[in-house]
Amino acid sequence: MRPDDEAGLLAMVIDAVKTGRPMAIHAGGSKAGFGRPVVAPAMLDLSGLAGIIDYQPEELMLTLRPGTPLAEVEALLAARGQMLAFEPPGLAALCGADDGAGATIGGTVAAGMAGPRRIRAGGARDHLLGFSAISGRAERFKAGAKVVKNVTGYDLPKLIAGSFGTLALMTELTLKVLPAPEDIVTLVVPAPADTAVTAMTRLQIGPLEPTGLAWLPAALAGDLTEAAEGVLLIRFEGPDGALADRIARAGDAGIGAAGTRVLAAGATRPLWRRIAEVAGILNPQAGEAVWRLSVPPASGARVLAAALACDDARGFIDWGGGLVWVALPEGTGGDGGAGHLRQAVAAQGGGHATLLRGSDILRRRVAVFEPEPPVLARLSERVRAGFDPHGLFNPGRMRASDIGADISAANGGQP
């Protein structure tokens, strides 16, 4: 089913309510491999709900339909010297999407995705001002507003971002945009992981305002360095004069070492795009799982070290130590490494281990998202039931309890 407008979508949801027919939600297809496999008798393709509704550059506000390709949005903003500040990645290559799959703005927000600039600008949920949607009750509703300052009512934009289409189907969304930086550079500093994470912490609480902080081991750094221990990457954005000053002050603060290099904009932009998209750094192969570990920033190096204790594992650190990416064989531990990685995260202050890439079999067998404590799981289920009481939207995408008998049977009777 492929509606071309909100009225057509509403008619399809009304029919689904009457027939009790669940639907797998699809748009660009870039993240079809992210989350548990959805088995449903119908596929709802939202790519027809595309196009810009209202763009006011002077007000830093953009209203558009959810099926609008992310690449189209970024090109529109770039032409006016603006950007989506949360630097959303497409992740098609990482999630094993089919050739030709492309991220849409609705799917990006629904997955709550953000790139390296999240440490300074926040995530997708912080830039979603408002939206219109249709619930699983076949009811139209709106939340938020087309203004930056809005404090009326429940903050549903924060709830819908990261819900993976399991609560409601957006038909329109309004995003805050920001001016693009005039210039951009990257400091490349040879350093082992633990030293790099300590430096990242100092930088984040200091006055230099980096917009990207990552660490790559030498095996994944390519020609960035010849150092055996790896490299700390520090991105600065702003006017030319300010960047030169920040580079000098970083050196004065002890952030630097012999062999430190400065990458200009031409090399910096593709480097951080590769970091955001992950696949360009980890180069995942068939038969490998890729995990995203969200941890306290000070724990990043220790969590990565524990993850690399697995055979043939490799990984890197982003978000100033708060995000660890790990690729390893799906056969690790009999569960794609889930048990080992979640134990490592718990031992270093807690956090979340999320499976971003894996076979359908693996994504049925393990919890793709971090398992919730029982009390929180019951609360989440009540929220979901409030929006979609019939379980029509993406059943089973986020947790096994949503999956119907057909999935259970396909998995040998296991949840």
Coordinates of C-alpha atoms in Angstrom, one line a residue, residues 101-405:
A101 CA 17.7 2.4 -0.6
G102 CA 18.0 5.9 0.7
A103 CA 17.2 7.5 4.0
T104 CA 14.1 9.7 4.4
I105 CA 13.7 12.5 6.9
G106 CA 10.7 10.7 8.5
G107 CA 12.7 7.5 8.9
T108 CA 15.7 9.4 10.3
V109 CA 13.6 11.1 13.0
A110 CA 11.6 8.0 13.7
A111 CA 14.9 6.1 14.3
G112 CA 16.2 9.0 16.4
M113 CA 19.5 9.1 14.5
A114 CA 22.3 11.6 15.0
G115 CA 25.9 11.9 13.9
P116 CA 29.1 13.0 15.6
R117 CA 27.8 16.6 16.1
R118 CA 25.4 15.2 18.7
I119 CA 27.9 16.1 21.5
R120 CA 27.3 19.8 20.7
A121 CA 24.0 20.0 18.9
G122 CA 21.9 17.2 20.5
G123 CA 20.0 14.5 18.6
A124 CA 17.0 14.4 16.2
R125 CA 14.6 14.7 19.1
D126 CA 16.1 18.1 20.1
H127 CA 15.4 19.6 16.7
L128 CA 11.9 18.3 16.0
L129 CA 9.6 21.2 16.8
G130 CA 6.3 19.7 15.9
F131 CA 4.5 17.1 13.8
S132 CA 1.2 15.9 12.5
A133 CA 0.4 12.2 12.6
I134 CA -2.2 9.4 12.5
S135 CA -2.4 7.1 15.4
G136 CA -3.3 3.4 15.5
R137 CA -6.8 4.4 16.5
A138 CA -7.1 6.0 13.0
E139 CA -7.1 9.5 14.6
R140 CA -5.4 12.5 13.3
F141 CA -3.4 14.6 15.9
K142 CA -0.8 17.3 16.1
A143 CA 1.9 18.0 18.6
G144 CA 4.4 20.8 19.1
A145 CA 4.4 23.9 17.0
K146 CA 6.2 25.6 14.2
V147 CA 8.2 27.8 16.6
V148 CA 11.3 27.2 18.6
K149 CA 9.8 28.2 21.9
N150 CA 6.8 26.1 22.7
V151 CA 6.0 24.7 26.2
T152 CA 2.3 23.9 25.9
G153 CA 1.1 20.4 26.6
Y154 CA 3.0 17.1 26.5
D155 CA 6.3 17.0 24.7
L156 CA 5.2 14.4 22.1
P157 CA 8.0 15.3 19.6
K158 CA 10.5 13.8 22.1
L159 CA 8.4 10.7 22.3
I160 CA 7.9 10.1 18.6
A161 CA 11.6 10.5 17.8
G162 CA 13.1 7.0 18.3
S163 CA 9.8 5.2 18.3
F164 CA 10.5 3.4 15.0
G165 CA 7.0 3.8 13.6
T166 CA 5.4 1.8 16.5
L167 CA 3.3 4.7 17.9
A168 CA 2.0 6.7 15.0
L169 CA 2.6 7.6 11.4
M170 CA 3.9 11.1 10.8
T171 CA 2.3 13.0 7.9
E172 CA 4.2 16.3 8.4
L173 CA 7.1 17.4 10.6
T174 CA 8.7 20.7 11.4
L175 CA 12.5 20.8 12.1
K176 CA 14.7 23.5 13.5
V177 CA 17.7 24.1 11.2
L178 CA 20.9 26.1 11.8
P179 CA 23.5 28.0 9.8
A180 CA 26.3 25.8 8.4
P181 CA 29.8 26.6 9.7
E182 CA 32.0 28.9 7.6
D183 CA 35.0 26.6 7.9
I184 CA 35.9 23.3 9.5
V185 CA 39.2 21.6 10.5
T186 CA 40.2 18.4 12.3
L187 CA 43.1 17.9 14.6
V188 CA 44.6 14.4 14.2
V189 CA 46.5 13.5 17.4
P190 CA 48.3 10.2 17.9
A191 CA 47.1 8.7 21.2
P192 CA 46.0 5.4 22.8
A193 CA 42.3 5.0 23.6
D194 CA 42.5 5.7 27.3
T195 CA 44.5 8.9 26.8
A196 CA 42.2 10.0 24.0
V197 CA 39.1 9.6 26.2
T198 CA 40.6 11.6 29.0
A199 CA 41.5 14.4 26.5
M200 CA 37.9 14.2 25.1
T201 CA 36.5 14.8 28.6
R202 CA 38.7 17.8 29.1
L203 CA 37.7 19.2 25.8
Q204 CA 34.0 18.8 26.3
I205 CA 34.0 20.7 29.6
G206 CA 36.4 23.3 28.4
P207 CA 35.9 26.5 26.3
L208 CA 37.0 25.2 22.9
E209 CA 33.6 23.8 21.9
P210 CA 34.6 20.9 19.6
T211 CA 31.8 19.6 17.4
G212 CA 33.3 16.1 16.9
L213 CA 35.4 13.9 19.2
A214 CA 36.3 10.4 18.1
W215 CA 39.1 7.8 18.4
L216 CA 40.2 5.3 15.8
P217 CA 42.6 2.5 16.3
A218 CA 45.6 2.4 13.9
A219 CA 44.0 -0.6 12.0
L220 CA 41.0 1.5 11.1
A221 CA 42.7 4.9 10.7
G222 CA 44.1 4.2 7.3
D223 CA 46.6 6.9 6.2
L224 CA 45.6 9.3 9.0
T225 CA 48.6 8.2 11.1
E226 CA 51.5 5.9 11.3
A227 CA 51.2 5.7 15.1
A228 CA 50.6 2.2 16.4
E229 CA 48.2 3.2 19.2
G230 CA 45.6 5.0 17.1
V231 CA 44.4 8.6 16.7
L232 CA 42.3 11.1 18.5
L233 CA 40.2 13.2 16.1
I234 CA 39.0 16.7 17.2
R235 CA 36.7 18.7 14.9
F236 CA 36.4 22.5 15.2
E237 CA 33.9 24.5 13.2
G238 CA 33.5 28.3 12.8
P239 CA 35.1 31.3 11.2
D240 CA 38.7 31.0 10.0
G241 CA 40.2 33.2 12.8
A242 CA 38.3 31.3 15.5
L243 CA 39.6 27.9 14.2
A244 CA 43.2 29.0 14.2
D245 CA 42.8 30.3 17.8
R246 CA 41.2 27.0 19.0
I247 CA 43.9 24.9 17.4
A248 CA 46.6 27.0 19.2
R249 CA 44.7 26.8 22.5
A250 CA 44.3 23.1 22.2
G251 CA 48.0 22.8 22.0
D252 CA 48.5 25.1 24.9
A253 CA 46.1 22.9 27.0
G254 CA 48.2 19.8 26.3
I255 CA 45.9 18.4 23.6
G256 CA 48.6 17.3 21.1
A257 CA 51.7 15.4 20.6
A258 CA 54.5 14.8 18.2
G259 CA 53.0 13.9 14.8
T260 CA 49.8 16.0 15.3
R261 CA 48.3 17.0 12.0
V262 CA 45.6 19.5 10.9
L263 CA 43.1 18.4 8.2
A264 CA 41.5 21.2 6.2
A265 CA 37.8 21.2 5.2
G266 CA 38.4 19.2 2.0
A267 CA 39.7 16.2 4.0
T268 CA 37.6 16.8 7.2
R269 CA 34.1 16.6 5.7
P270 CA 34.5 13.1 4.1
L271 CA 36.3 11.8 7.2
W272 CA 33.4 12.7 9.5
R273 CA 30.9 11.5 7.0
R274 CA 32.6 8.1 7.2
I275 CA 32.5 8.2 11.0
A276 CA 28.8 9.1 11.0
E277 CA 27.9 6.3 8.5
V278 CA 30.1 3.8 10.4
A279 CA 30.4 1.3 7.6
G280 CA 33.1 3.3 6.0
I281 CA 35.2 2.8 9.1
L282 CA 34.3 -0.7 10.2
N283 CA 33.7 -2.1 6.8
P284 CA 31.4 -4.9 8.0
Q285 CA 31.3 -8.1 6.1
A286 CA 28.7 -10.8 5.6
G287 CA 28.4 -12.9 8.7
E288 CA 29.3 -10.0 11.0
A289 CA 27.2 -8.2 13.6
V290 CA 27.6 -4.5 14.4
W291 CA 26.7 -3.1 17.8
R292 CA 26.3 0.4 19.1
L293 CA 27.2 0.7 22.7
S294 CA 26.0 3.9 24.5
V295 CA 28.0 4.3 27.7
P296 CA 29.2 7.0 30.1
P297 CA 31.9 8.9 28.2
A298 CA 34.6 8.2 30.7
S299 CA 34.0 4.5 30.2
G300 CA 34.4 4.4 26.5
A301 CA 38.0 3.1 26.3
R302 CA 37.4 0.4 28.9
V303 CA 34.2 -0.8 27.2
L304 CA 35.9 -1.0 23.8
A305 CA 38.9 -2.9 25.4
A306 CA 36.4 -5.4 26.8
A307 CA 34.6 -5.7 23.5
L308 CA 37.9 -6.3 21.6
A309 CA 38.6 -9.3 23.9
C310 CA 36.3 -11.2 21.5
D311 CA 38.0 -12.9 18.6
D312 CA 38.1 -10.9 15.4
A313 CA 36.3 -7.9 16.9
R314 CA 37.2 -4.4 15.9
G315 CA 35.7 -1.0 16.9
F316 CA 36.1 2.7 17.5
I317 CA 34.9 5.5 19.7
D318 CA 32.7 8.5 18.9
W319 CA 30.7 11.1 20.9
G320 CA 33.6 12.0 23.2
G321 CA 33.8 8.5 24.6
G322 CA 30.0 8.0 24.9
L323 CA 29.5 5.9 21.8
V324 CA 31.4 2.7 21.0
W325 CA 31.0 0.9 17.7
V326 CA 31.9 -2.8 17.5
A327 CA 31.9 -5.3 14.7
L328 CA 32.4 -9.0 15.4
P329 CA 31.4 -12.4 13.9
E330 CA 27.7 -13.3 14.4
G331 CA 28.8 -16.6 16.0
T332 CA 30.5 -14.9 18.9
G333 CA 29.2 -16.4 22.1
G334 CA 26.3 -18.1 20.3
D335 CA 24.4 -14.8 20.4
G336 CA 26.3 -12.4 18.2
G337 CA 28.2 -11.1 21.2
A338 CA 25.1 -9.8 23.0
G339 CA 25.8 -11.4 26.3
H340 CA 29.5 -10.4 26.4
L341 CA 28.9 -6.8 25.3
R342 CA 25.9 -6.2 27.6
Q343 CA 27.9 -7.5 30.5
A344 CA 30.9 -5.2 29.6
V345 CA 28.5 -2.2 29.4
A346 CA 26.9 -3.1 32.8
A347 CA 30.3 -3.5 34.4
Q348 CA 31.5 0.0 33.4
G349 CA 28.6 2.1 34.7
G350 CA 25.7 0.9 32.6
G351 CA 24.3 2.0 29.3
H352 CA 22.7 0.5 26.2
A353 CA 23.9 -2.1 23.7
T354 CA 21.9 -2.0 20.4
L355 CA 22.3 -4.3 17.4
L356 CA 22.5 -2.2 14.3
R357 CA 23.4 -4.9 11.8
G358 CA 22.7 -8.6 11.8
S359 CA 21.0 -11.4 10.0
D360 CA 17.3 -12.0 10.3
I361 CA 18.0 -15.1 12.4
L362 CA 20.2 -13.2 14.8
R363 CA 17.7 -10.3 15.1
R364 CA 15.0 -12.8 16.0
R365 CA 17.1 -14.6 18.6
V366 CA 18.5 -11.7 20.6
A367 CA 17.1 -8.4 22.0
V368 CA 18.0 -5.9 19.4
F369 CA 17.5 -3.0 21.8
E370 CA 18.7 -2.9 25.4
P371 CA 16.2 -5.0 27.5
E372 CA 14.1 -2.7 29.7
P373 CA 13.6 -3.3 33.5
P374 CA 10.2 -4.9 34.1
V375 CA 8.6 -1.7 35.4
L376 CA 9.9 0.4 32.5
A377 CA 8.8 -2.3 30.0
R378 CA 5.3 -2.2 31.4
L379 CA 5.2 1.6 31.1
S380 CA 6.5 1.5 27.6
E381 CA 3.8 -1.0 26.7
R382 CA 1.1 1.2 28.1
V383 CA 2.3 4.1 26.1
R384 CA 2.4 2.1 22.9
A385 CA -1.1 0.7 23.6
G386 CA -2.3 4.2 24.1
F387 CA -1.3 5.2 20.6
D388 CA -1.7 1.9 18.8
P389 CA -4.1 -0.3 20.9
H390 CA -4.5 -2.9 18.0
G391 CA -0.8 -3.4 17.4
L392 CA -1.1 -2.3 13.8
F393 CA 2.2 -0.5 13.3
N394 CA 5.5 -2.4 12.9
P395 CA 4.6 -5.2 15.3
G396 CA 7.7 -6.7 16.9
R397 CA 10.1 -4.1 15.6
M398 CA 11.4 -3.0 19.0
R399 CA 10.6 -5.9 21.3
A400 CA 9.8 -9.6 21.2
S401 CA 6.6 -9.2 23.2
D402 CA 5.0 -7.5 20.2
I403 CA 5.7 -10.3 17.9
G404 CA 2.8 -12.5 16.8
A405 CA 2.5 -16.3 16.5

